[in-house]
């Protein structure tokens, strides 16, 4: 009865490493074919490191006046040939010509504004979707490549880091759903959009995740799958913790927090559209499709461990600002933060008392002017070489988490220099020395994850 209007639809997003070459693209085609009955929309990144290569080509044209795009051209044409898609080159060659024209323009007028950069970077995704669509068609699927702007992605004009505009919530389903209903499999560029004036924009590095979650949320998809080159969101950075393992489920907030704190799994803003609609997200590994992956859901699962993952960020500066005015002086914090805002320095962690504030920043910032400005009202002390260790998990259990974390630090002889429990309710962060961070992360990982692997009922038996 009412089922007629019920739309099954799944959005699948494949990142650069998942579509890096002909072998990868074939692997993706198999993954797509296995689920094609579910009515799919694909969102793709540029192939491999194409975005970086485009940036390099742009810099070369701009600084040295040279046009060099041989590697980009070769990678795309060779991939097509290896896939037996020579006949579809007609779609790719004009784009490569347009790119050559742009690079030679940049080399002649020596202009590479943020706006031009976005136009330049757009070629990566525009090329990859056309190759993928041709490959799917060659395997008998009714795929068709689309540029994001043809399917309703409108952004503001904040080039290199544009925001998708509200009207896209209406425009995307208006364009996408009729295609899906007539049996077309749209293969859509991630990362890019056009502003109201029709100028190409990008959503910031890694932005295809956001394109995909936006498409899924706006179309009311039943699920979005984000295909990466790891088995899901991991409990820690595998370069630091060798036995880091995929987390079964996390909440949107936890995933967003992990993205922000440097677990390079998702774009920091990617969870926002899904949070509005409750669309479930599945993070999967295109190199290992059989692995269950990580499910991102609205609220924590019952019986979940207190901690989801542990991350760290190095090269942090700790700034102590102590008011030199009278105790209880109001407006002190306001003055401090407006100084930071004026100098466009972004602050991560903050701890305050009435007359002092400690905060953390990335060490890349130059603080000399700010320090001079603040010296009217405060003494400012800067300490470099710090790291933020972040425990993402269920903050309702913060007492337990903090107790265990502090016990671990004490055991290691590591002094915790500042603590903050994020307003996000899912993160507990603290500052240690840069040189201590990895050891702390490893020890915390043992405490929160590895111990629990001991078979409880068998009293640790098991000789296998
Ligand atoms: N290709 C873009 C980048 O490398 C966008 C993405 O991959 O999500 O940042
Ligand atoms: Mg990429």
Coordinates of C-alpha atoms and ligand atoms in Angstrom, one line a residue:
X1 CA 0.0 0.0 0.0
X2 CA 2.2 2.7 1.3
X3 CA 5.3 0.8 0.3
X4 CA 5.2 2.3 -3.2
X5 CA 6.8 5.4 -1.9
X6 CA 9.4 3.7 0.3
X7 CA 12.7 4.1 -1.4
X8 CA 15.5 1.7 -0.8
X9 CA 18.7 3.4 -1.6
X10 CA 22.3 3.1 -0.4
X11 CA 25.1 5.6 -0.9
X12 CA 28.6 4.1 -1.3
X13 CA 31.6 6.4 -1.0
X14 CA 35.0 5.2 -2.2
X15 CA 38.2 7.2 -1.1
X16 CA 41.3 7.8 -3.2
X17 CA 43.1 4.6 -2.2
X18 CA 40.1 2.5 -3.0
X19 CA 40.2 3.8 -6.6
X20 CA 43.9 4.3 -7.0
X21 CA 44.5 2.1 -10.1
X22 CA 42.8 -0.4 -12.5
X23 CA 43.0 -3.3 -10.0
X24 CA 41.4 -1.2 -7.3
X25 CA 38.7 0.0 -9.6
X26 CA 37.9 -3.5 -10.6
X27 CA 37.7 -4.5 -6.9
X28 CA 35.3 -1.6 -6.3
X29 CA 33.2 -2.7 -9.3
X30 CA 32.8 -6.1 -7.7
X31 CA 31.7 -4.6 -4.4
X32 CA 29.2 -2.4 -6.3
X33 CA 27.9 -5.4 -8.3
X34 CA 27.3 -7.4 -5.2
X35 CA 24.9 -4.8 -3.9
X36 CA 23.5 -3.3 -7.0
X37 CA 20.0 -4.5 -6.2
X38 CA 19.9 -2.2 -3.3
X39 CA 19.7 0.8 -5.6
X40 CA 23.0 2.6 -5.3
X41 CA 24.5 6.1 -5.6
X42 CA 28.3 6.2 -5.7
X43 CA 30.4 9.1 -4.5
X44 CA 34.1 9.0 -5.4
X45 CA 37.3 10.8 -4.5
X46 CA 40.1 11.4 -7.0
X47 CA 42.2 8.4 -7.9
X48 CA 45.1 7.8 -5.5
X49 CA 47.1 10.9 -4.8
X50 CA 45.8 12.8 -7.8
X51 CA 44.7 15.8 -5.6
X52 CA 48.2 16.2 -4.3
X53 CA 49.6 15.9 -7.8
X54 CA 47.3 18.6 -9.1
X55 CA 48.4 20.8 -6.3
X56 CA 52.0 20.2 -7.2
X57 CA 51.3 20.8 -10.9
X58 CA 49.6 24.1 -9.9
X59 CA 52.6 25.2 -7.8
X60 CA 55.0 24.4 -10.6
X61 CA 53.0 26.4 -13.1
X62 CA 52.7 29.3 -10.6
X63 CA 56.2 29.5 -9.3
X64 CA 58.3 28.3 -12.3
X65 CA 56.0 28.9 -15.2
X66 CA 56.1 25.2 -16.2
X67 CA 53.2 23.0 -17.3
X68 CA 53.8 19.5 -16.2
X69 CA 50.9 17.1 -16.1
X70 CA 52.4 14.0 -17.7
X71 CA 52.1 11.9 -14.6
X72 CA 48.4 12.8 -14.1
X73 CA 47.6 12.2 -17.7
X74 CA 49.5 8.9 -17.8
X75 CA 47.9 7.5 -14.6
X76 CA 44.4 8.1 -15.9
X77 CA 44.9 7.0 -19.5
X78 CA 46.8 3.9 -18.4
X79 CA 44.1 2.9 -16.0
X80 CA 41.5 3.2 -18.7
X81 CA 43.6 1.0 -21.0
X82 CA 44.2 -1.5 -18.3
X83 CA 40.5 -1.7 -17.8
X84 CA 39.9 -2.1 -21.5
X85 CA 38.0 1.2 -21.6
X86 CA 40.0 2.7 -24.5
X87 CA 36.7 3.6 -26.3
X88 CA 35.6 5.7 -23.4
X89 CA 38.7 8.0 -23.7
X90 CA 36.5 10.5 -25.5
X91 CA 35.2 11.6 -22.1
X92 CA 38.6 11.9 -20.4
X93 CA 40.7 13.5 -23.1
X94 CA 38.7 16.8 -23.2
X95 CA 39.0 17.1 -19.4
X96 CA 42.8 16.6 -19.7
X97 CA 42.9 19.2 -22.4
X98 CA 40.9 21.6 -20.2
X99 CA 43.3 20.9 -17.4
X100 CA 46.3 21.6 -19.6
X101 CA 44.7 24.9 -20.7
X102 CA 44.2 25.9 -17.0
X103 CA 47.8 25.0 -16.1
X104 CA 49.2 27.0 -19.0
X105 CA 47.0 29.9 -18.0
X106 CA 48.4 29.7 -14.4
X107 CA 51.9 29.6 -15.8
X108 CA 51.4 32.6 -18.0
X109 CA 49.6 35.0 -15.7
X110 CA 51.2 33.6 -12.5
X111 CA 47.9 33.6 -10.6
X112 CA 46.8 30.8 -8.3
X113 CA 44.1 32.2 -6.1
X114 CA 42.1 29.9 -3.8
X115 CA 39.3 30.1 -6.4
X116 CA 41.6 29.0 -9.2
X117 CA 43.0 26.2 -6.9
X118 CA 39.5 24.8 -6.5
X119 CA 38.9 24.8 -10.2
X120 CA 42.3 23.0 -10.6
X121 CA 41.5 20.4 -7.9
X122 CA 38.1 19.6 -9.3
X123 CA 39.7 17.7 -12.2
X124 CA 40.7 14.8 -9.9
X125 CA 37.1 13.9 -9.0
X126 CA 35.7 14.7 -12.5
X127 CA 38.2 12.3 -14.0
X128 CA 37.7 9.4 -11.5
X129 CA 33.9 9.3 -11.8
X130 CA 34.0 9.1 -15.6
X131 CA 36.5 6.2 -15.5
X132 CA 34.5 4.3 -12.8
X133 CA 31.2 4.8 -14.6
X134 CA 32.7 3.5 -17.9
X135 CA 34.0 0.5 -16.0
X136 CA 30.6 -0.3 -14.5
X137 CA 28.9 0.1 -17.8
X138 CA 31.5 -2.3 -19.4
X139 CA 30.4 -4.8 -16.7
X140 CA 26.7 -4.4 -17.6
X141 CA 25.6 -1.9 -15.0
X142 CA 23.6 1.2 -15.9
X143 CA 26.0 3.7 -14.4
X144 CA 26.4 7.3 -15.4
X145 CA 29.0 9.9 -14.2
X146 CA 27.8 13.2 -12.8
X147 CA 29.5 16.3 -11.6
X148 CA 28.2 17.3 -8.1
X149 CA 26.8 20.6 -9.4
X150 CA 24.5 18.7 -11.8
X151 CA 23.0 16.9 -8.9
X152 CA 22.2 19.8 -6.6
X153 CA 25.4 20.5 -4.7
X154 CA 25.5 24.3 -4.2
X155 CA 28.0 25.8 -1.8
X156 CA 29.0 29.2 -0.5
X157 CA 32.0 30.9 -2.0
X158 CA 34.5 30.1 0.7
X159 CA 37.0 28.6 -1.8
X160 CA 39.1 25.6 -0.6
X161 CA 36.8 25.1 2.4
X162 CA 33.3 25.8 1.1
X163 CA 30.1 24.9 3.0
X164 CA 27.2 23.2 1.3
X165 CA 24.1 25.5 1.3
X166 CA 20.8 24.7 2.8
X167 CA 19.0 24.6 -0.6
X168 CA 21.0 21.4 -1.4
X169 CA 18.8 19.5 1.0
X170 CA 16.0 20.1 -1.5
X171 CA 18.0 20.1 -4.8
X172 CA 19.9 16.8 -4.3
X173 CA 16.9 14.5 -3.9
X174 CA 15.1 16.4 -6.6
X175 CA 17.9 15.4 -9.1
X176 CA 19.1 12.1 -7.6
X177 CA 15.9 10.3 -6.8
X178 CA 14.4 10.3 -10.3
X179 CA 17.7 8.9 -11.7
X180 CA 17.7 6.1 -9.1
X181 CA 14.1 5.3 -9.7
X182 CA 14.5 4.9 -13.4
X183 CA 17.3 2.4 -12.7
X184 CA 20.4 4.6 -13.3
X185 CA 23.4 4.2 -11.0
X186 CA 24.8 7.7 -10.5
X187 CA 28.5 8.0 -10.0
X188 CA 29.0 11.3 -8.4
X189 CA 32.1 13.5 -7.7
X190 CA 32.8 14.0 -4.1
X191 CA 34.7 17.0 -2.7
X192 CA 33.4 19.6 -5.2
X193 CA 30.4 21.9 -5.7
X194 CA 29.6 25.2 -7.4
X195 CA 28.6 28.4 -5.7
X196 CA 25.6 30.5 -6.5
X197 CA 27.5 32.3 -9.2
X198 CA 28.4 29.0 -10.9
X199 CA 32.1 29.0 -9.8
X200 CA 33.6 25.7 -8.8
X201 CA 34.4 25.2 -5.1
X202 CA 35.9 22.4 -2.9
X203 CA 34.7 21.4 0.5
X204 CA 38.2 21.1 2.0
X205 CA 40.7 18.2 1.9
X206 CA 39.0 14.8 2.5
X207 CA 35.6 16.5 1.6
X208 CA 34.2 13.5 -0.3
X209 CA 33.0 12.0 2.9
X210 CA 30.9 15.1 3.5
X211 CA 29.5 15.0 -0.1
X212 CA 28.5 11.4 0.5
X213 CA 26.9 11.8 3.9
X214 CA 25.1 14.9 2.4
X215 CA 23.8 12.9 -0.5
X216 CA 22.6 10.1 1.7
X217 CA 21.0 12.3 4.3
X218 CA 19.2 14.5 1.8
X219 CA 17.9 11.5 -0.2
X220 CA 16.7 9.7 2.9
X221 CA 19.0 6.7 2.1
X222 CA 18.7 3.7 4.3
X223 CA 22.5 3.6 4.8
X224 CA 25.7 5.1 3.7
X225 CA 28.8 3.0 3.3
X226 CA 32.2 4.7 3.4
X227 CA 34.8 2.5 1.9
X228 CA 38.4 3.1 3.0
X229 CA 41.7 1.2 3.1
X230 CA 41.4 0.2 6.8
X231 CA 39.0 -2.2 8.5
X232 CA 36.9 0.6 9.9
X233 CA 37.6 3.1 12.7
X234 CA 40.4 1.7 14.8
X235 CA 40.9 1.8 18.5
X236 CA 44.2 3.7 18.0
X237 CA 46.6 4.7 15.3
X238 CA 48.1 1.4 14.0
X239 CA 51.5 3.1 13.6
X240 CA 51.6 3.6 17.3
X241 CA 49.6 0.6 18.6
X242 CA 50.3 -2.5 16.5
X243 CA 47.3 -4.4 17.6
X244 CA 44.8 -1.6 17.2
X245 CA 41.5 -3.1 16.1
X246 CA 38.4 -1.9 14.5
X247 CA 35.7 -0.6 16.7
X248 CA 32.3 -2.2 16.2
X249 CA 30.1 0.8 16.7
X250 CA 30.6 4.4 17.5
X251 CA 28.2 7.3 17.7
X252 CA 28.2 10.3 15.3
X253 CA 29.6 12.5 18.1
X254 CA 32.4 10.0 18.8
X255 CA 33.2 9.7 15.1
X256 CA 33.3 13.5 14.6
X257 CA 35.6 13.8 17.7
X258 CA 37.9 11.1 16.4
X259 CA 38.1 12.9 13.0
X260 CA 38.9 16.2 14.7
X261 CA 41.6 14.7 16.9
X262 CA 43.5 13.3 14.0
X263 CA 42.3 9.8 13.5
X264 CA 42.4 10.2 9.7
X265 CA 39.2 8.2 9.1
X266 CA 36.6 10.7 8.3
X267 CA 36.2 14.4 7.4
X268 CA 35.5 16.3 10.6
X269 CA 32.3 17.8 9.3
X270 CA 31.1 14.6 7.6
X271 CA 28.8 13.5 10.4
X272 CA 26.7 16.6 10.4
X273 CA 24.2 15.7 7.7
X274 CA 23.7 12.2 9.2
X275 CA 23.2 13.6 12.7
X276 CA 20.2 15.6 11.4
X277 CA 18.5 12.5 9.8
X278 CA 19.8 9.6 11.8
X279 CA 21.1 7.9 8.6
X280 CA 23.4 5.0 9.7
X281 CA 27.0 5.0 8.4
X282 CA 29.1 1.9 7.8
X283 CA 32.8 2.3 7.4
X284 CA 34.3 -0.6 5.4
X285 CA 37.6 -1.7 3.9
X286 CA 37.6 -2.0 0.1
X287 CA 40.7 -4.1 0.3
X288 CA 39.0 -6.5 2.7
X289 CA 35.2 -6.4 2.1
X290 CA 34.6 -9.4 4.3
X291 CA 35.6 -7.5 7.4
X292 CA 32.6 -6.3 9.3
X293 CA 33.7 -2.6 9.5
X294 CA 32.6 0.0 11.9
X295 CA 28.9 1.1 12.2
X296 CA 28.3 4.7 13.2
X297 CA 24.9 5.1 14.9
X298 CA 22.9 7.8 16.7
X299 CA 23.3 6.6 20.3
X300 CA 25.7 4.3 22.2
X301 CA 25.0 0.5 22.1
X302 CA 24.0 -1.2 25.3
X303 CA 26.9 -3.0 27.0
X304 CA 29.6 -1.2 25.0
X305 CA 33.0 -0.7 26.5
X306 CA 33.5 2.7 28.2
X307 CA 36.2 3.7 25.7
X308 CA 35.9 3.7 21.9
X309 CA 39.4 4.8 20.8
X310 CA 42.5 6.6 22.0
X311 CA 44.2 9.2 19.8
X312 CA 47.0 11.7 20.3
X313 CA 48.1 14.9 18.6
X314 CA 51.7 16.1 18.8
X315 CA 53.4 19.4 18.4
X316 CA 51.1 21.3 20.7
X317 CA 51.9 24.4 22.7
X318 CA 50.6 25.1 26.1
X319 CA 50.0 28.7 27.0
X320 CA 49.5 29.9 30.6
X321 CA 47.9 33.3 30.9
X322 CA 47.7 34.8 34.4
X323 CA 45.9 38.0 35.0
X324 CA 48.1 40.8 36.4
X325 CA 45.1 42.7 37.5
X326 CA 43.0 42.4 40.6
X327 CA 41.4 39.1 41.6
X328 CA 37.9 38.6 40.3
X329 CA 38.4 41.0 37.4
X330 CA 35.5 40.3 35.1
X331 CA 36.0 40.5 31.3
X332 CA 39.5 38.9 31.6
X333 CA 38.6 35.8 29.7
X334 CA 36.6 37.8 27.1
X335 CA 39.7 39.9 26.5
X336 CA 42.0 36.9 26.2
X337 CA 39.8 35.1 23.7
X338 CA 39.0 38.2 21.6
X339 CA 42.8 38.6 21.2
X340 CA 43.0 35.1 19.9
X341 CA 40.1 35.7 17.6
X342 CA 41.7 38.9 16.2
X343 CA 44.8 37.0 15.4
X344 CA 42.8 34.0 14.0
X345 CA 44.5 31.5 16.2
X346 CA 42.4 28.6 17.0
X347 CA 42.4 27.2 20.5
X348 CA 41.8 23.5 21.3
X349 CA 41.7 22.8 25.0
X350 CA 41.0 25.4 27.7
X351 CA 41.2 25.3 31.5
X352 CA 40.4 28.3 33.6
X353 CA 40.4 29.7 37.0
X354 CA 39.2 33.2 37.9
X355 CA 42.5 34.8 37.3
X356 CA 44.3 32.5 34.9
X357 CA 43.7 30.5 31.8
X358 CA 45.7 27.7 30.2
X359 CA 45.0 26.7 26.7
X360 CA 46.5 24.7 23.9
X361 CA 47.3 25.5 20.3
X362 CA 49.1 24.0 17.4
X363 CA 52.8 25.0 17.7
X364 CA 52.8 26.4 14.1
X365 CA 51.2 29.6 15.3
X366 CA 53.4 32.6 15.8
X367 CA 52.5 34.1 19.2
X368 CA 54.8 37.1 19.5
X369 CA 52.3 39.8 18.6
X370 CA 49.6 38.2 20.7
X371 CA 51.9 37.9 23.6
X372 CA 52.7 41.6 23.4
X373 CA 49.1 42.5 23.2
X374 CA 48.1 40.4 26.2
X375 CA 51.0 41.6 28.3
X376 CA 48.9 44.7 29.2
X377 CA 46.6 42.6 31.3
X378 CA 48.4 39.3 31.9
X379 CA 51.7 37.5 32.1
X380 CA 51.9 34.9 29.3
X381 CA 54.1 31.8 29.4
X382 CA 54.5 29.6 26.4
X383 CA 55.6 26.0 26.6
X384 CA 56.2 24.0 23.5
X385 CA 56.7 20.3 22.9
X386 CA 53.4 19.0 24.3
X387 CA 50.9 16.5 23.1
X388 CA 47.2 16.1 23.6
X389 CA 46.1 12.5 24.4
X390 CA 42.4 12.1 23.8
X391 CA 40.2 9.3 25.0
X392 CA 36.9 9.1 23.1
X393 CA 34.2 7.2 24.8
X394 CA 31.2 7.4 27.1
X395 CA 31.7 10.4 29.3
X396 CA 28.9 9.2 31.6
X397 CA 31.6 6.9 32.8
X398 CA 34.2 9.7 33.0
X399 CA 35.2 9.0 36.7
X400 CA 36.1 5.5 35.8
X401 CA 37.9 6.5 32.6
X402 CA 39.8 9.3 34.4
X403 CA 40.8 7.1 37.3
X404 CA 42.2 4.4 35.1
X405 CA 43.9 6.9 32.8
X406 CA 45.6 8.7 35.7
X407 CA 46.6 5.5 37.3
X408 CA 48.3 4.5 34.0
X409 CA 50.1 7.8 33.8
X410 CA 51.2 7.6 37.4
X411 CA 52.4 4.1 36.8
X412 CA 54.5 5.3 33.8
X413 CA 55.8 8.3 35.8
X414 CA 54.1 10.7 33.4
X415 CA 52.8 14.0 34.8
X416 CA 49.4 15.1 33.4
X417 CA 49.7 18.8 32.8
X418 CA 46.2 19.8 32.0
X419 CA 42.9 18.0 31.7
X420 CA 39.7 18.9 30.0
X421 CA 36.5 17.0 29.4
X422 CA 35.1 18.2 26.2
X423 CA 31.7 19.9 25.9
X424 CA 31.0 17.3 23.3
X425 CA 30.4 14.8 26.1
X426 CA 32.5 12.2 24.3
X427 CA 36.1 13.2 24.9
X428 CA 38.5 13.4 27.8
X429 CA 41.7 15.0 26.8
X430 CA 44.9 15.7 28.7
X431 CA 48.3 17.2 28.0
X432 CA 51.6 15.3 28.4
X433 CA 55.1 15.9 27.0
X434 CA 55.4 15.2 23.3
X435 CA 58.0 12.5 24.0
X436 CA 55.7 10.7 26.3
X437 CA 52.5 10.6 24.1
X438 CA 53.1 7.3 22.3
X439 CA 54.0 5.4 25.4
X440 CA 50.9 6.8 27.1
X441 CA 48.6 5.8 24.2
X442 CA 50.1 2.3 24.1
X443 CA 49.6 1.8 27.9
X444 CA 46.1 3.2 27.8
X445 CA 45.3 0.9 24.9
X446 CA 46.4 -2.1 26.9
X447 CA 44.3 -1.0 29.9
X448 CA 41.1 -0.3 28.0
X449 CA 41.2 -2.8 25.3
X450 CA 43.7 -5.7 25.6
X451 CA 42.9 -6.8 29.1
X452 CA 39.3 -7.4 28.1
X453 CA 40.4 -10.0 25.6
X454 CA 41.2 -12.5 28.4
X455 CA 38.5 -15.1 28.2
X456 CA 36.5 -14.3 31.4
X457 CA 34.6 -17.5 31.9
X458 CA 37.6 -19.7 31.5
X459 CA 39.7 -17.9 34.0
X460 CA 42.3 -17.1 31.5
X461 CA 42.8 -20.8 30.6
X462 CA 43.1 -21.8 27.0
X463 CA 46.4 -23.2 25.8
X464 CA 45.7 -23.0 22.0
Ligands
LIG1 N1 40.4 14.2 -3.3 C1 40.2 15.1 -2.2 C2 41.4 15.0 -1.3 O1 42.3 14.2 -1.5 C3 38.9 14.8 -1.5 C4 38.8 13.5 -0.9 O2 39.6 12.6 -1.2 O3 37.9 13.3 -0.1 O4 41.4 15.7 -0.3
LIG2 MG1 42.1 12.0 -1.9

